[in-house]
Amino acid sequence: MRHPIIAALALPLLLAAAPAKQPTTAEVIAAAPAAAWRPIPAEQLLVMETTRGPLLVQLAPQFAPAHVAAIKALVAGGRFDGGMVVRVQDNYVVQWAAKESRLGPPETPPADIKPLPAEYERPLAGIAFTPLPYRDAYAEAGYVDGWPAARDRKAGTAWLAHCYAMVGVGRNLPPDTGDGSELYAVIGQAPRHLDRNMAVVGRVIDGLATLTSLPRGTETLGFYKTDAERTPVTRVRLASSLPEAERPRFEVMDTTSVSFAAFVKARANRSDAFFARPAGAVDLCNAPVPIRKAP
Amino acid sequence: MRHPIIAALALPLLLAAAPAKQPTTAEVIAAAPAAAWRPIPAEQLLVMETTRGPLLVQLAPQFAPAHVAAIKALVAGGRFDGGMVVRVQDNYVVQWAAKESRLGPPETPPADIKPLPAEYERPLAGIAFTPLPYRDAYAEAGYVDGWPAARDRKAGTAWLAHCYAMVGVGRNLPPDTGDGSELYAVIGQAPRHLDRNMAVVGRVIDGLATLTSLPRGTETLGFYKTDAERTPVTRVRLASSLPEAERPRFEVMDTTSVSFAAFVKARANRSDAFFARPAGAVDLCNAPVPIRKAP
């Protein structure tokens, strides 16, 4: 009982049990050539330290340039150092805040942190959109530059999708009240109803379990009641501000590559011996783009 | 900063800010008449105690009668008392086991706990299937008797969907190796690829955060390495075995009711003041059936 072989295995070692008709996701990832991977630029990688451990957040300036610039400025100014995790709502989001934030009463918002215009979508022109070859419940879904996204061809727009681990900017009721000083990450079933209602600025690429394993807040919407419950965010830095040798180096699979197309297909048609009946489909957020430590 | 008004509010109090074109999900639930709710029978409710707090699991004998019967027999025999949470894999499942389980090495499986035939789907005949009025990424989705489900009309089958909090039976590689002595609950993006590959037997209706907030296991697939990491399951009982006064009483919204149809519509078209752009769609697992304490 202590170590059962169980549920949803993607382990290559199990393949011996049955001849695979097509490669597994693990095999596709292992076989992807170096050319199928893109390094995450150090200028787009936040190194976030908490008292429970570190997290890495990749930023998406292609989709929310003003918000990403504001977040990078806050980080450069040390404004997240001494921040806190303020909210964990089960099956929804974990949210953390800079030491001072504009959001909500009771504190007086810091005068130098300015609210930003809504950046919920961007022009479809100028980006390579790789459609998901399966239907999506919400929109025409696909991948852009390594990110889960959706598009409206008639309107000529594209936007990032609220999949697990994606990071957005908290705001008050009016759309233009976010400023980057409070960020949330998705920790449950993809809340795609937030798509085009929030500025999505990136994703947690490592360490999210540091926060998903936190006790849920007991106040409305999962907010914590006391400072004692709030996990301190001790320091946040941009990887490019670290000495070369200390920079975390990660790579994202190129979503225009042959390897990625094979990955999505394998994800929709699991050939691991465990699966009696492959689904023949996969939703956008159940085919997360492979990310790895740089070899 | 300590208490920001933020992200994804479904609070009726905010409605004053803008005239709602249609009711919010909270309003639909509040307005549902008594006739729109169905009590969960005490014979279908597991009361599970752990050292971190209690959980309630509703069973679905309509879909996996042999597995549910086996689980109830194990519970009646006290076989889950002294069990443990053996696995937490981030964005996937939490899994707990009876004190003795057939699954895997190294222990000798208990002779009296027998493996069961696969119960991955059931005949479509004899059940009321209420289609989700929006497209699903995987199948023809809908609701059956208060449960998220899908169907294949050509094959004449229906099955429960792996949405957040749904509970299934762990097994080894061959399909007929589950026995009910190890159960998992979904704690991330719906792993719908497991649909029709596992016996789904119920859902956690209360207390899941007790387990979602556990540290993730560090072994392959999120298994814990040591007993010290494993949360004890101290006692599991069927509610019907408890004195009347001690039975938890919950109700599920009738998925054939007018109220439920309004709920799904409201969930797809959020009218809360927070939402600048309603999605106009919702996926099956993002429209979880309302469940409440009996008034």
XYZ file of C-alpha atoms in Angstrom:
590
model
C 0.000 0.000 0.000
C 2.815 2.368 0.669
C 3.850 2.860 -2.892
C 1.163 1.806 -5.318
C 1.604 2.011 -9.029
C -1.363 4.088 -9.891
C -3.425 6.497 -11.950
C -2.356 8.495 -14.927
C 1.127 7.273 -15.402
C 3.222 8.887 -18.052
C 6.275 6.854 -17.217
C 8.239 5.534 -20.162
C 9.209 2.475 -18.136
C 5.648 1.258 -18.323
C 5.671 1.196 -22.079
C 7.163 -2.249 -22.039
C 3.811 -3.536 -20.871
C 2.067 -2.793 -24.153
C 3.269 -1.744 -27.588
C 2.549 1.983 -27.995
C 0.787 2.872 -31.212
C 2.168 6.378 -31.090
C 4.665 8.129 -28.850
C 3.678 9.249 -25.367
C 3.964 12.872 -24.294
C 7.072 11.956 -22.305
C 8.644 10.409 -25.382
C 7.799 13.421 -27.545
C 9.366 15.775 -25.011
C 12.464 13.606 -24.651
C 12.875 13.389 -28.419
C 12.430 17.107 -29.140
C 15.640 18.504 -30.679
C 17.427 21.527 -29.243
C 15.939 23.624 -32.046
C 12.447 22.975 -30.659
C 13.241 24.840 -27.453
C 13.425 28.587 -26.817
C 15.296 30.039 -23.845
C 13.321 32.311 -21.524
C 15.132 35.679 -21.634
C 16.481 36.759 -18.243
C 14.637 40.062 -18.768
C 11.355 38.153 -18.678
C 11.969 36.029 -15.602
C 11.057 37.030 -12.057
C 12.808 35.248 -9.211
C 10.433 35.422 -6.273
C 11.497 34.354 -2.801
C 9.028 33.526 -0.055
C 9.486 32.088 3.408
C 8.167 28.796 1.996
C 10.519 28.626 -0.949
C 11.245 30.208 -4.324
C 9.013 30.671 -7.374
C 9.845 31.650 -10.916
C 7.457 33.759 -12.987
C 7.868 34.183 -16.727
C 6.499 37.479 -18.012
C 4.617 37.993 -21.285
C 5.395 41.499 -22.535
C 3.943 40.564 -25.945
C 0.482 40.626 -24.394
C 0.526 43.222 -21.633
C 3.502 45.507 -22.252
C 2.441 48.341 -19.945
C 1.631 46.001 -17.061
C 4.838 44.029 -17.522
C 6.861 47.242 -17.618
C 5.134 48.444 -14.447
C 5.791 45.131 -12.673
C 9.444 45.211 -13.693
C 9.721 48.771 -12.371
C 8.142 47.738 -9.052
C 10.527 44.792 -8.837
C 13.532 46.980 -9.666
C 12.447 49.372 -6.931
C 12.257 46.569 -4.384
C 8.541 47.184 -3.925
C 7.660 43.494 -3.691
C 10.284 42.856 -1.017
C 8.364 42.635 2.231
C 5.128 41.852 0.380
C 2.752 39.072 1.318
C 0.488 36.351 0.005
C -2.888 37.888 0.816
C -5.333 35.358 -0.553
C -5.710 31.674 -1.403
C -9.116 30.619 -2.693
C -9.458 26.890 -3.308
C -9.906 25.867 -6.939
C -9.350 29.459 -8.010
C -6.351 31.697 -7.302
C -3.478 32.518 -4.996
C -2.722 36.232 -4.819
C 0.251 38.183 -3.534
C 0.857 41.876 -3.066
C 3.718 44.337 -3.030
C 4.529 45.940 0.312
C 2.263 48.804 -0.677
C -0.593 48.422 -3.113
C -3.208 50.735 -4.557
C -5.916 48.136 -4.209
C -8.777 48.717 -1.882
C -9.238 50.198 1.515
C -8.048 50.690 4.112
C -4.567 52.001 3.301
C -3.898 55.146 1.342
C -2.605 54.017 -2.028
C 1.014 54.878 -2.730
C 1.040 57.979 -4.914
C 3.785 56.731 -7.225
C 2.081 53.463 -8.192
C -0.252 54.454 -11.002
C -3.241 52.510 -12.297
C -2.891 51.302 -15.864
C -5.250 51.139 -18.816
C -6.821 47.730 -19.417
C -4.594 45.430 -21.491
C -6.861 42.448 -21.948
C -6.142 41.644 -25.548
C -3.753 42.605 -28.330
C -3.856 42.806 -32.113
C -3.719 39.463 -33.839
C -1.446 41.006 -36.441
C 2.241 40.469 -35.855
C 2.036 37.206 -33.948
C 2.159 33.571 -35.019
C -0.993 31.861 -33.803
C -0.844 28.051 -33.839
C -4.409 26.769 -33.526
C -5.193 23.951 -31.116
C -6.420 21.203 -33.473
C -9.308 20.390 -31.114
C -12.355 22.360 -30.166
C -12.279 24.722 -27.206
C -15.250 25.488 -24.990
C -14.702 29.240 -25.075
C -13.050 30.516 -28.221
C -10.738 29.703 -31.072
C -7.862 28.485 -28.954
C -4.208 27.957 -29.683
C -0.681 28.922 -28.797
C 1.319 32.082 -29.374
C 5.051 32.218 -28.792
C 4.887 29.466 -26.186
C 1.747 30.718 -24.454
C -1.827 29.347 -24.263
C -4.029 31.860 -26.033
C -7.204 32.460 -27.970
C -8.160 34.693 -30.844
C -11.084 36.431 -32.503
C -10.274 36.616 -36.186
C -13.201 38.885 -36.957
C -12.148 41.411 -34.331
C -8.475 40.839 -35.125
C -7.527 40.241 -31.497
C -5.692 37.654 -29.397
C -5.385 37.173 -25.647
C -3.771 34.924 -23.075
C -5.920 32.185 -21.544
C -6.435 31.705 -17.802
C -4.918 28.227 -17.522
C -3.422 26.678 -14.390
C -0.358 28.687 -13.217
C -1.089 31.693 -15.416
C -0.509 35.025 -13.665
C -2.758 38.068 -13.889
C -3.007 41.508 -12.360
C -5.530 42.092 -9.577
C -7.794 45.084 -9.925
C -10.793 46.812 -8.406
C -14.158 46.940 -10.149
C -13.361 49.371 -12.970
C -11.211 47.772 -15.694
C -8.458 50.352 -15.499
C -7.607 49.983 -11.809
C -4.869 47.362 -11.967
C -1.317 48.541 -11.509
C 0.794 45.397 -11.107
C 1.240 45.664 -7.354
C -1.053 42.664 -6.752
C -0.712 39.519 -8.823
C -2.662 36.276 -8.806
C -1.904 32.798 -10.158
C -4.554 30.287 -11.210
C -4.616 27.176 -8.974
C -7.758 25.327 -10.099
C -10.020 24.599 -13.015
C -9.173 27.186 -15.653
C -11.313 30.285 -14.914
C -11.622 31.122 -18.576
C -14.469 33.520 -17.788
C -11.698 35.868 -16.667
C -10.207 35.887 -20.179
C -10.422 39.389 -21.656
C -11.467 40.685 -18.244
C -8.022 40.817 -16.695
C -4.498 41.721 -17.730
C -2.654 38.408 -17.941
C 1.060 39.029 -17.575
C 2.771 35.669 -17.314
C 2.890 32.268 -15.647
C 4.571 30.507 -12.762
C 7.044 28.111 -14.365
C 8.545 26.653 -11.198
C 7.652 26.457 -7.521
C 3.906 27.028 -7.693
C 3.331 24.177 -5.207
C 4.958 26.459 -2.649
C 1.739 28.465 -2.766
C -0.889 25.899 -3.823
C -0.143 24.001 -0.617
C -0.935 27.022 1.562
C -3.984 26.940 3.830
C -6.973 28.516 2.133
C -8.037 31.899 3.523
C -11.168 31.910 5.648
C -12.487 35.315 4.630
C -14.648 36.027 1.594
C -12.865 35.060 -1.645
C -10.171 33.257 0.324
C -8.534 36.347 1.776
C -6.543 35.846 4.949
C -7.743 37.556 8.076
C -4.502 38.168 9.938
C -0.897 38.942 9.071
C 0.089 35.734 10.844
C -1.636 33.780 8.071
C 0.056 35.717 5.286
C 3.186 34.189 3.812
C 5.922 36.825 3.495
C 7.340 37.519 0.052
C 10.876 38.267 1.065
C 12.409 39.353 -2.208
C 11.606 39.546 -5.901
C 14.242 40.218 -8.544
C 14.471 40.119 -12.282
C 16.795 37.312 -13.373
C 18.713 39.771 -15.555
C 19.705 41.708 -12.430
C 21.403 38.626 -10.982
C 24.995 37.635 -11.685
C 25.134 35.418 -14.785
C 26.005 32.325 -12.763
C 22.969 32.725 -10.502
C 20.335 33.148 -13.175
C 17.833 30.306 -13.459
C 17.800 29.075 -17.056
C 14.648 27.570 -18.486
C 13.397 26.783 -21.948
C 9.899 26.695 -23.419
C 8.956 24.384 -26.252
C 8.522 26.294 -29.503
C 4.782 26.111 -30.129
C 5.324 26.386 -33.874
C 7.581 23.318 -33.899
C 6.863 19.833 -35.190
C 7.656 18.553 -31.717
C 4.932 20.678 -30.163
C 2.353 19.517 -32.681
C 3.319 15.939 -31.808
C 3.061 16.783 -28.110
C -0.490 18.087 -28.434
C -1.485 15.053 -30.460
C 0.048 12.718 -27.889
C -1.672 14.611 -25.095
C -5.029 14.112 -26.819
C -4.373 10.450 -27.608
C -2.582 8.980 -24.626
C -0.795 5.855 -25.679
C 0.619 4.945 -22.275
C -0.341 1.404 -21.318
C -2.504 2.785 -18.508
C -5.067 4.211 -20.887
C -7.779 1.873 -22.086
C -9.494 4.566 -24.137
C -7.661 7.674 -25.419
C -9.819 10.808 -25.355
C -9.154 11.847 -28.945
C -9.331 15.452 -27.783
C -7.739 17.796 -25.300
C -8.648 21.212 -24.007
C -6.216 24.103 -24.218
C -5.403 24.145 -20.521
C -4.916 20.369 -20.364
C -2.110 20.603 -22.914
C 0.306 22.912 -21.090
C 3.347 23.967 -23.076
C 6.402 21.924 -22.005
C 8.977 23.912 -20.036
C 12.320 22.520 -18.889
C 15.531 23.523 -17.201
C 18.082 24.407 -19.828
C 20.300 21.377 -20.389
C -3.468 46.532 0.780
C -4.580 44.236 3.539
C -8.020 43.610 2.206
C -8.341 44.556 -1.437
C -11.573 44.220 -3.318
C -10.441 42.113 -6.132
C -10.768 39.595 -8.957
C -13.754 37.502 -9.833
C -16.269 38.768 -7.374
C -19.617 37.101 -7.306
C -20.832 39.135 -4.369
C -24.387 40.417 -4.644
C -23.421 43.512 -2.694
C -21.449 44.686 -5.667
C -24.435 44.672 -7.926
C -25.354 48.138 -6.777
C -22.439 49.392 -8.842
C -24.047 48.549 -12.174
C -27.489 47.390 -13.238
C -27.300 43.656 -13.940
C -28.819 42.600 -17.231
C -29.470 39.109 -15.916
C -29.146 37.486 -12.514
C -25.753 36.473 -11.188
C -24.989 32.903 -10.197
C -25.277 33.912 -6.538
C -28.709 35.387 -7.190
C -29.886 32.303 -9.060
C -28.775 30.050 -6.222
C -30.378 32.279 -3.586
C -33.637 32.384 -5.530
C -33.885 28.629 -6.187
C -37.004 27.241 -4.498
C -36.876 24.275 -2.111
C -38.199 22.074 -4.908
C -35.018 22.728 -6.893
C -32.859 20.984 -4.281
C -32.408 17.262 -3.648
C -31.134 15.923 -0.315
C -28.058 13.705 -0.431
C -29.160 10.354 1.047
C -27.256 9.383 4.200
C -26.500 6.046 2.502
C -24.507 7.934 -0.121
C -22.443 10.159 2.143
C -19.034 9.263 3.561
C -17.843 11.160 6.611
C -14.069 11.045 6.480
C -11.939 12.236 9.370
C -8.281 13.108 9.023
C -5.819 14.667 11.412
C -6.205 17.885 9.394
C -9.972 17.997 9.524
C -13.074 16.315 8.120
C -14.183 15.725 4.538
C -17.496 14.638 3.104
C -17.676 12.444 0.008
C -20.920 11.896 -1.880
C -21.069 8.534 -3.640
C -22.553 7.897 -7.083
C -23.967 4.351 -7.091
C -25.829 5.161 -10.330
C -22.521 5.096 -12.166
C -20.297 2.586 -10.400
C -22.534 0.327 -8.310
C -20.018 -2.449 -7.689
C -17.252 -0.041 -6.699
C -19.565 1.976 -4.462
C -20.803 -1.201 -2.784
C -17.214 -2.329 -2.245
C -16.240 1.041 -0.764
C -19.236 0.989 1.570
C -18.288 -2.516 2.701
C -14.703 -1.420 3.377
C -16.005 1.581 5.316
C -18.428 -0.562 7.318
C -15.566 -2.896 8.161
C -13.449 -0.015 9.436
C -10.845 -0.679 6.762
C -10.207 3.006 6.068
C -9.648 3.778 9.753
C -5.904 4.064 10.142
C -5.458 4.745 6.436
C -3.332 7.519 4.995
C -3.057 10.164 2.309
C -0.362 8.594 0.143
C -0.033 11.040 -2.728
C -0.553 14.693 -3.639
C 0.438 15.646 -7.188
C 0.089 19.337 -7.941
C -2.557 20.242 -10.514
C -3.698 16.626 -10.590
C -4.883 14.462 -7.694
C -4.744 13.758 -3.982
C -4.995 10.064 -3.146
C -5.712 8.216 0.070
C -5.651 4.540 0.938
C -7.281 2.125 3.328
C -5.059 0.640 6.027
C -4.454 -2.284 3.707
C -4.696 -2.024 -0.049
C -4.257 -4.393 -2.942
C -2.406 -1.833 -4.962
C 1.160 -2.370 -5.860
C 4.182 -3.728 -4.142
C 5.570 -4.180 -1.633
C 2.872 -5.482 0.702
C 0.943 -8.665 0.172
C -2.553 -7.626 -0.832
C -5.283 -8.470 1.684
C -7.002 -11.622 0.487
C -10.494 -10.392 1.268
C -10.299 -7.202 -0.779
C -11.139 -8.314 -4.286
C -10.414 -6.476 -7.528
C -13.495 -5.352 -9.430
C -14.431 -5.324 -13.094
C -14.022 -1.954 -14.823
C -17.068 0.302 -14.349
C -16.132 3.221 -16.533
C -19.481 3.939 -18.140
C -23.102 2.929 -17.857
C -26.079 2.592 -20.199
C -27.583 5.884 -21.252
C -31.013 4.310 -20.919
C -32.751 4.915 -17.638
C -31.148 8.230 -16.753
C -32.141 11.830 -17.404
C -29.301 13.539 -19.271
C -29.496 17.335 -19.284
C -27.121 18.581 -21.996
C -24.772 21.449 -21.264
C -25.966 24.105 -23.733
C -22.371 24.965 -24.658
C -19.744 22.970 -26.465
C -17.390 20.723 -24.561
C -13.818 19.964 -25.608
C -14.152 16.214 -25.091
C -17.643 14.872 -25.618
C -21.330 15.632 -25.502
C -21.365 16.953 -21.962
C -24.163 17.532 -19.494
C -25.531 16.630 -16.113
C -27.145 13.484 -14.758
C -28.927 13.428 -11.422
C -26.777 16.255 -10.066
C -23.484 15.007 -11.515
C -21.225 16.343 -14.296
C -21.280 13.731 -17.026
C -20.919 13.036 -20.720
C -22.603 10.691 -23.148
C -22.148 8.865 -26.423
C -25.584 8.563 -27.990
C -24.400 6.242 -30.719
C -22.895 3.819 -28.220
C -25.731 4.417 -25.760
C -23.409 5.138 -22.855
C -22.881 7.799 -20.203
C -20.054 8.420 -17.725
C -19.014 10.774 -14.971
C -16.539 13.530 -15.847
C -13.250 14.117 -14.034
C -13.994 17.626 -12.770
C -12.398 19.281 -9.740
C -13.264 17.383 -6.527
C -14.541 14.284 -8.332
C -13.429 11.038 -6.702
C -12.224 7.947 -8.544
C -10.771 4.556 -7.721
C -7.043 4.031 -8.072
C -5.917 0.976 -9.996
C -2.875 -0.756 -11.428
C -2.229 -0.979 -15.150
C -4.930 -3.481 -16.136
C -8.419 -1.931 -16.092
C -9.889 -4.476 -13.684
C -7.437 -3.987 -10.822
C -9.256 -1.311 -8.802
C -10.995 -2.427 -5.622
C -11.995 0.764 -3.805
C -9.240 0.613 -1.205
C -7.450 3.598 -2.770
C -9.353 6.686 -3.828
C -8.240 9.907 -5.481
C -9.819 13.338 -5.798
C -9.119 15.775 -8.628
C -7.327 18.946 -7.454
C -6.392 20.713 -10.674
C -7.379 21.313 -14.264
C -9.973 18.665 -15.089
C -8.034 15.562 -16.261
C -10.771 14.602 -18.674
C -8.395 12.199 -20.412
C -9.118 9.904 -17.438
C -12.824 9.803 -18.351
C -13.818 6.264 -19.293
C -10.442 5.047 -18.046
C -11.258 5.016 -14.342
C -14.181 4.128 -12.113
C -15.506 7.471 -10.892
C -17.421 6.915 -7.676
C -18.306 10.320 -6.253
C -17.097 13.763 -5.268
C -15.827 15.659 -2.250
C -18.634 18.029 -1.307
C -17.024 19.616 1.745
C -13.546 19.923 3.218
C -11.428 19.281 0.134
C -9.140 22.193 1.068
C -8.031 20.025 3.980
C -6.159 17.968 1.401
C -5.472 20.451 -1.416
C -3.394 22.466 1.043
C -1.124 19.504 1.802
C 2.504 19.624 0.725
C 2.980 17.945 -2.641
C 4.787 14.602 -2.549
C 8.354 14.597 -3.789
C 8.403 11.123 -5.329
C 7.263 10.262 -8.855
C 3.582 11.162 -9.409
C 3.507 13.084 -6.128
C 3.771 10.071 -3.838
C 5.104 10.723 -0.368
C 8.350 9.104 0.606
C 7.901 8.597 4.330
C 5.068 7.837 6.717
C 5.823 11.116 8.482
C 4.609 12.955 5.361
C 1.397 10.953 5.104
C -1.677 12.479 6.693
C -3.530 9.880 8.777
C -7.114 9.103 7.855
C -8.419 8.426 11.340
C -11.947 7.256 10.627
C -14.404 6.946 7.760
C -18.079 6.227 8.316
C -21.207 6.208 6.255
C -23.536 9.013 7.393
C -26.382 6.516 7.684
C -24.446 4.697 10.417
C -24.343 7.849 12.535
C -27.078 8.873 14.971
C -29.689 10.982 13.137
C -28.653 14.138 14.958
C -25.011 13.779 13.914
C -25.547 13.229 10.202
C -24.331 16.026 7.933
C -27.205 17.125 5.725
C -26.497 18.553 2.298
C -28.535 19.215 -0.803
C -27.602 19.201 -4.491
C -29.353 21.404 -7.008
C -31.667 19.381 -9.255
C -29.924 19.486 -12.626
C -33.244 19.107 -14.430
C -34.667 22.217 -12.735
C -35.327 25.644 -14.191
C -33.038 27.043 -11.505
C -30.131 24.932 -12.692
C -30.629 25.974 -16.306
C -30.543 29.589 -15.104
C -27.423 28.853 -13.073
C -25.528 27.483 -16.074
C -26.605 30.446 -18.180
C -25.504 32.878 -15.473
C -22.211 31.046 -15.128
C -21.588 31.436 -18.862
C -22.664 35.089 -18.923
C -21.366 36.687 -15.755
C -23.348 39.797 -15.060
C -21.503 40.842 -11.914
C -20.216 44.383 -12.216
C -16.658 43.070 -12.246
C -16.986 41.518 -15.685
C -16.351 43.773 -18.639
C -16.919 40.984 -21.151
C -18.996 37.867 -20.334
C -17.605 34.716 -21.933
C -20.873 33.579 -23.506
C -19.774 30.007 -22.841
C -18.689 27.768 -20.018
C -17.056 24.375 -19.858
C -18.636 21.517 -17.956
C -16.168 21.606 -15.082
C -16.385 25.388 -14.729
C -20.113 25.128 -13.988
C -20.059 22.907 -10.879
C -23.475 21.842 -9.608
C -24.461 23.964 -6.584
C -24.394 22.073 -3.277
C -25.516 23.549 0.038
C -26.067 22.655 3.650
C -29.690 21.720 4.143
C -31.521 24.764 5.479
